[in-house]
Short mmCIF file of C-alpha atoms in Angstrom, two decimals:
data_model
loop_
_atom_site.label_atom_id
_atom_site.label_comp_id
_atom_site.label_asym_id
_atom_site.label_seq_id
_atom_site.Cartn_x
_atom_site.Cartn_y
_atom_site.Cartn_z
CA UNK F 1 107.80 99.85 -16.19
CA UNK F 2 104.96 102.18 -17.52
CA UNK F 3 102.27 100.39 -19.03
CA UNK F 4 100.56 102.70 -20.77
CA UNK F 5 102.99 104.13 -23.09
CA UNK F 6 104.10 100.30 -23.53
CA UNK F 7 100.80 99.69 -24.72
CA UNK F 8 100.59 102.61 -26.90
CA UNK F 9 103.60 101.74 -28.03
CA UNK F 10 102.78 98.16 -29.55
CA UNK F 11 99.53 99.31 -30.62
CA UNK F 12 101.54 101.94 -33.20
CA UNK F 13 103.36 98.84 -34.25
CA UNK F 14 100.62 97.06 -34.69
CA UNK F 15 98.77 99.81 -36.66
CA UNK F 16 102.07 100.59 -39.00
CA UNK F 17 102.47 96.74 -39.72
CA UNK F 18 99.60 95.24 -39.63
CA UNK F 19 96.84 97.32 -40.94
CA UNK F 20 96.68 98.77 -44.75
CA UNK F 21 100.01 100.47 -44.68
CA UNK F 22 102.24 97.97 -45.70
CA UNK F 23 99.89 97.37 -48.98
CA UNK F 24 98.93 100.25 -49.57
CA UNK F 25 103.25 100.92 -49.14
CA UNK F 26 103.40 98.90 -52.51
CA UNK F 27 102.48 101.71 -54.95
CA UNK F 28 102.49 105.01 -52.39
CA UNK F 29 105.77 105.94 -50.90
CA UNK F 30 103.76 108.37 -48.59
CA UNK F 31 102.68 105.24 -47.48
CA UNK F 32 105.53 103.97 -46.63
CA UNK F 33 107.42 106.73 -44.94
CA UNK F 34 103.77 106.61 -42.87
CA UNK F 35 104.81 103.31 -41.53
CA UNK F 36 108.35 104.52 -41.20
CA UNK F 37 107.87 107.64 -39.06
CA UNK F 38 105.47 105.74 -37.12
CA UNK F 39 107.73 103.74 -36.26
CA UNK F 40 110.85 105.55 -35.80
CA UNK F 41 109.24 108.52 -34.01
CA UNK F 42 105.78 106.89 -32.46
CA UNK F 43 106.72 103.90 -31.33
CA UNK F 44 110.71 103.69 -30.80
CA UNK F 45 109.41 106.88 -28.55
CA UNK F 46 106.42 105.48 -26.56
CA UNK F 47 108.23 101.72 -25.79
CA UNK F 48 111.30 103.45 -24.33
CA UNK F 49 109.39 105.78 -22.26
CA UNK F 50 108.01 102.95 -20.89
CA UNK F 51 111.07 100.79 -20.18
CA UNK F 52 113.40 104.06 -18.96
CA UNK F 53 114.74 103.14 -15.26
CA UNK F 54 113.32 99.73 -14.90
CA UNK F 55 115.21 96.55 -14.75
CA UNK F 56 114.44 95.74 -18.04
CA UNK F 57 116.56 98.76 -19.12
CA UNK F 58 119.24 97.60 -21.10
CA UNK F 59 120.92 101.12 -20.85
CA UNK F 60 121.40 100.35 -17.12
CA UNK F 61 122.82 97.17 -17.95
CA UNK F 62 125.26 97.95 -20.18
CA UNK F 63 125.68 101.80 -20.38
CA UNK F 64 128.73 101.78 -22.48
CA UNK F 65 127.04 100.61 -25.43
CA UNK F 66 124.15 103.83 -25.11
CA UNK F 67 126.00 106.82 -25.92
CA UNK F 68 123.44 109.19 -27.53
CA UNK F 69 125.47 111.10 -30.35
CA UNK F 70 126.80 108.05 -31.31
CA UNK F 71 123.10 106.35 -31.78
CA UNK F 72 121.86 109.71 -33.36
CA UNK F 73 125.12 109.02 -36.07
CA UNK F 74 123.97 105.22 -36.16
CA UNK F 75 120.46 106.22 -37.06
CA UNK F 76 121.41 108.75 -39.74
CA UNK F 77 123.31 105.59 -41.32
CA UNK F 78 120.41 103.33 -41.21
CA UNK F 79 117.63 105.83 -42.32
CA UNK F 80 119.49 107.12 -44.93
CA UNK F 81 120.89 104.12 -46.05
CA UNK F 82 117.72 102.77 -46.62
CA UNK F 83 116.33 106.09 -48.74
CA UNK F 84 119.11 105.42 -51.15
CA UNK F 85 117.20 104.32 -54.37
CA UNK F 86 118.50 100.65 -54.89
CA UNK F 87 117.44 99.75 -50.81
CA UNK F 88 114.18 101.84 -50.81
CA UNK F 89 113.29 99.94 -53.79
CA UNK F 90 114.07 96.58 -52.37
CA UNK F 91 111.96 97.12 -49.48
CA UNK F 92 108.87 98.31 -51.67
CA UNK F 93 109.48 94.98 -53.60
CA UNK F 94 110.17 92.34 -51.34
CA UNK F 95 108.30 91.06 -47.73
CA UNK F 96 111.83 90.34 -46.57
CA UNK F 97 113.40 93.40 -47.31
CA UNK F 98 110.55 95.38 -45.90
CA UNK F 99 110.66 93.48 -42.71
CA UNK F 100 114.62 93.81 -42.67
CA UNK F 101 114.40 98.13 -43.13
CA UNK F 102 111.36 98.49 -40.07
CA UNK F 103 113.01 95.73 -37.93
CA UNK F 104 116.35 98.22 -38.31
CA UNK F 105 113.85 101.45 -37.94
CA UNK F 106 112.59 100.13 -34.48
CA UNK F 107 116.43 98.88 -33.89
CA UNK F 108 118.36 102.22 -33.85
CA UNK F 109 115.06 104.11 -32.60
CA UNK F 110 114.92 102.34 -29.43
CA UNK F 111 118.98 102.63 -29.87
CA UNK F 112 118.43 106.29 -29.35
CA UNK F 113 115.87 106.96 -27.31
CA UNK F 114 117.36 104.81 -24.41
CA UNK F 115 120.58 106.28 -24.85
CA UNK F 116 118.91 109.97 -24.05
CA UNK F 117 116.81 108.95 -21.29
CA UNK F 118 117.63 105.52 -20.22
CA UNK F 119 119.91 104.15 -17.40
CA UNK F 120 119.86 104.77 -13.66
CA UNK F 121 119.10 108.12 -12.26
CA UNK F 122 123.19 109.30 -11.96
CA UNK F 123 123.78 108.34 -15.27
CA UNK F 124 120.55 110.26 -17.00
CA UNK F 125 121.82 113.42 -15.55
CA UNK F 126 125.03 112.58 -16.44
CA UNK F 127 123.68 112.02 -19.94
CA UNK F 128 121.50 114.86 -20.68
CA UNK F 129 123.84 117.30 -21.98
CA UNK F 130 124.98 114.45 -24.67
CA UNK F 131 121.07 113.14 -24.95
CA UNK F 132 120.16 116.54 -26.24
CA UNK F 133 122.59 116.54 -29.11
CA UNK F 134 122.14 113.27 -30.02
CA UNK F 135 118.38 114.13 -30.01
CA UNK F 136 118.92 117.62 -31.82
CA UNK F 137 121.16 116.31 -34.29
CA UNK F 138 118.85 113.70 -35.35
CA UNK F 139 115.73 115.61 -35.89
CA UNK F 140 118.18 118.04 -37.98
CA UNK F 141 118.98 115.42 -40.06
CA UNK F 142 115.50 114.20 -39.98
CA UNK F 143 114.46 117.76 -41.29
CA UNK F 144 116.58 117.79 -44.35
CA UNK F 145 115.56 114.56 -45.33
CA UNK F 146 112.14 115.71 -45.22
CA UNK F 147 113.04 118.72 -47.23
CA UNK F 148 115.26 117.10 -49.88
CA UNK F 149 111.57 114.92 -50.28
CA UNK F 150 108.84 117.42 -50.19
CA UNK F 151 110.97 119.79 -52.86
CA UNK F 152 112.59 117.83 -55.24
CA UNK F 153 111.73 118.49 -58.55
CA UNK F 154 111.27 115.00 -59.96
CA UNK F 155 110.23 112.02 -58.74
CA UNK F 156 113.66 109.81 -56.71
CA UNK F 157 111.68 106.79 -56.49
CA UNK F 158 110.03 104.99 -59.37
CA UNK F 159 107.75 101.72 -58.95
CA UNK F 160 105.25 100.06 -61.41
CA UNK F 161 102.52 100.47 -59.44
CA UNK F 162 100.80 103.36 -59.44
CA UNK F 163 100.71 106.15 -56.41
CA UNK F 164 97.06 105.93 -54.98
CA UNK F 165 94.62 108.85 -54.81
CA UNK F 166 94.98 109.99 -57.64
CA UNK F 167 98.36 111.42 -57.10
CA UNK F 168 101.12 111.78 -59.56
CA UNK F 169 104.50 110.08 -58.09
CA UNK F 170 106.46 113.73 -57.50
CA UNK F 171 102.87 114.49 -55.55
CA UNK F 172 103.04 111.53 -53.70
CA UNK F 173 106.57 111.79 -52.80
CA UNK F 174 106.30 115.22 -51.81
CA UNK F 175 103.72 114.05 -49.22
CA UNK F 176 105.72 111.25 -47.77
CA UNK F 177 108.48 114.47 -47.29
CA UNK F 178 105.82 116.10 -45.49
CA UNK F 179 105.24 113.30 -43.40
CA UNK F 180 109.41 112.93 -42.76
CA UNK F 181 109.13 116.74 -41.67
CA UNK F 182 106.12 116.48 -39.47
CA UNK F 183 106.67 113.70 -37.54
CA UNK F 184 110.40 112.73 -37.48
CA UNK F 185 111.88 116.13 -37.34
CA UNK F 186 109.06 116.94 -34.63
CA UNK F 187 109.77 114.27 -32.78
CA UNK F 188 113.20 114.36 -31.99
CA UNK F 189 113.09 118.21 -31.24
CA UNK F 190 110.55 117.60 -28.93
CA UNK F 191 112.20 115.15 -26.73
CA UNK F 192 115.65 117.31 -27.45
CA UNK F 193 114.18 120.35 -25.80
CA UNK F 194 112.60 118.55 -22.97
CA UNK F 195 115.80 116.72 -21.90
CA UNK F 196 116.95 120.69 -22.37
CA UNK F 197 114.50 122.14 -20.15
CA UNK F 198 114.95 119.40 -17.39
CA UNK F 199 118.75 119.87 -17.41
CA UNK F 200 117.55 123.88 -16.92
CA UNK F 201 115.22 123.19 -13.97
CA UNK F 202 118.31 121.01 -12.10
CA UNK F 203 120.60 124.46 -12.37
CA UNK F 204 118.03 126.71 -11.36
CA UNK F 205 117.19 124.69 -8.65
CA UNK F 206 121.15 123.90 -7.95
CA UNK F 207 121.57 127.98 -8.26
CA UNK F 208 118.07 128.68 -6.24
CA UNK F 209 119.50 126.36 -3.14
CA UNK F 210 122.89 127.87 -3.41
#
């Protein structure tokens, strides 16, 4: 296990759960796509780097249950399920629904992450091909939820209290898109493309010894 990105790991957690967020979540919905993306794309991120290859690795355990495109179609499920106006609203008004939509954030984050680059060292090469599309796929759909955010033309979420800062609700929902585009679509491309340049180093090396 690597400890340090374990520890970074549960101190995003910590800092999307327990500081102001989930308050301040109450009347900003940039707010609370903070805590989601930091959650999703932070944390889910950081804890299965540092669990990848160890015995703790459920994807070496049970393999069959960690295929990547299938976790990337999982994901797109849960997030968006959760945007749709009736849920999104329930988690903004109740403790319980708000713990229910992050514990399911950090669920089918982790889901995804250790199906790209979990499991024992046959079965990550065998899974990088499929670990990049799962990856790729994600941070497209990522993207256009982002985008459907930061441009709609009226708010998609209304709540009684009122955004903070000053901001109007479209403004504030704009910025949580922002937010969605920055760090979820970021995140998953970035890990996408390195899985894609490691697979690119093995067959130039393959091709180089050849």
């Amino acid at each position: 296990m690597r400890p340090l990105p374990l520890l970074a790991g549960l101190m995003t957690l910590v800092a999307a759960w327990v500081g102001p967020l989930p308050m301040m979540a109450e009347g900003s919905f940039a707010a609370h796509m903070a805590m989601h993306v930091l959650v999703i794309a932070v944390a889910a991120p950081l804890l299965a780097l540092g669990i990848v290859g160890s015995t703790v690795d459920p994807a070496r355990r049970l393999p069959w249950l960690f295929a990547p495109v299938l976790a990337s179609l999982v994901e797109l499920v849960v997030v968006w399920g959760w945007h749709a106006p009736a849920a999104h609203h329930a988690s903004r008004e109740s403790t319980l629904f708000l713990a229910l939509e992050q514990a399911s954030y950090l669920a089918v984050g982790l889901l995804l992450w250790l199906s790209a680059f979990g499991g024992d060292r046959a079965s990550r090469r065998e899974r990088a091909p499929a670990g990049i599309g799962g990856l790729l796929l994600t941070s497209m759909h990522m993207t256009l939820l982002g985008v459907l955010l930061a441009t709609a033309s009226r708010p998609l979420f209304i709540h009684a209290s009122p955004a903070p800062l000053g901001l109007t609700a479209l403004e504030d929902q704009h910025f949580g898109g922002v937010l969605m585009l920055v760090f979820g679509g970021v995140s998953y491309l970035a890990g996408g493309l390195y899985l894609l340049a490691g697979l690119l180093r093995k067959e130039h090396d393959i091709a180089s010894a050849g």
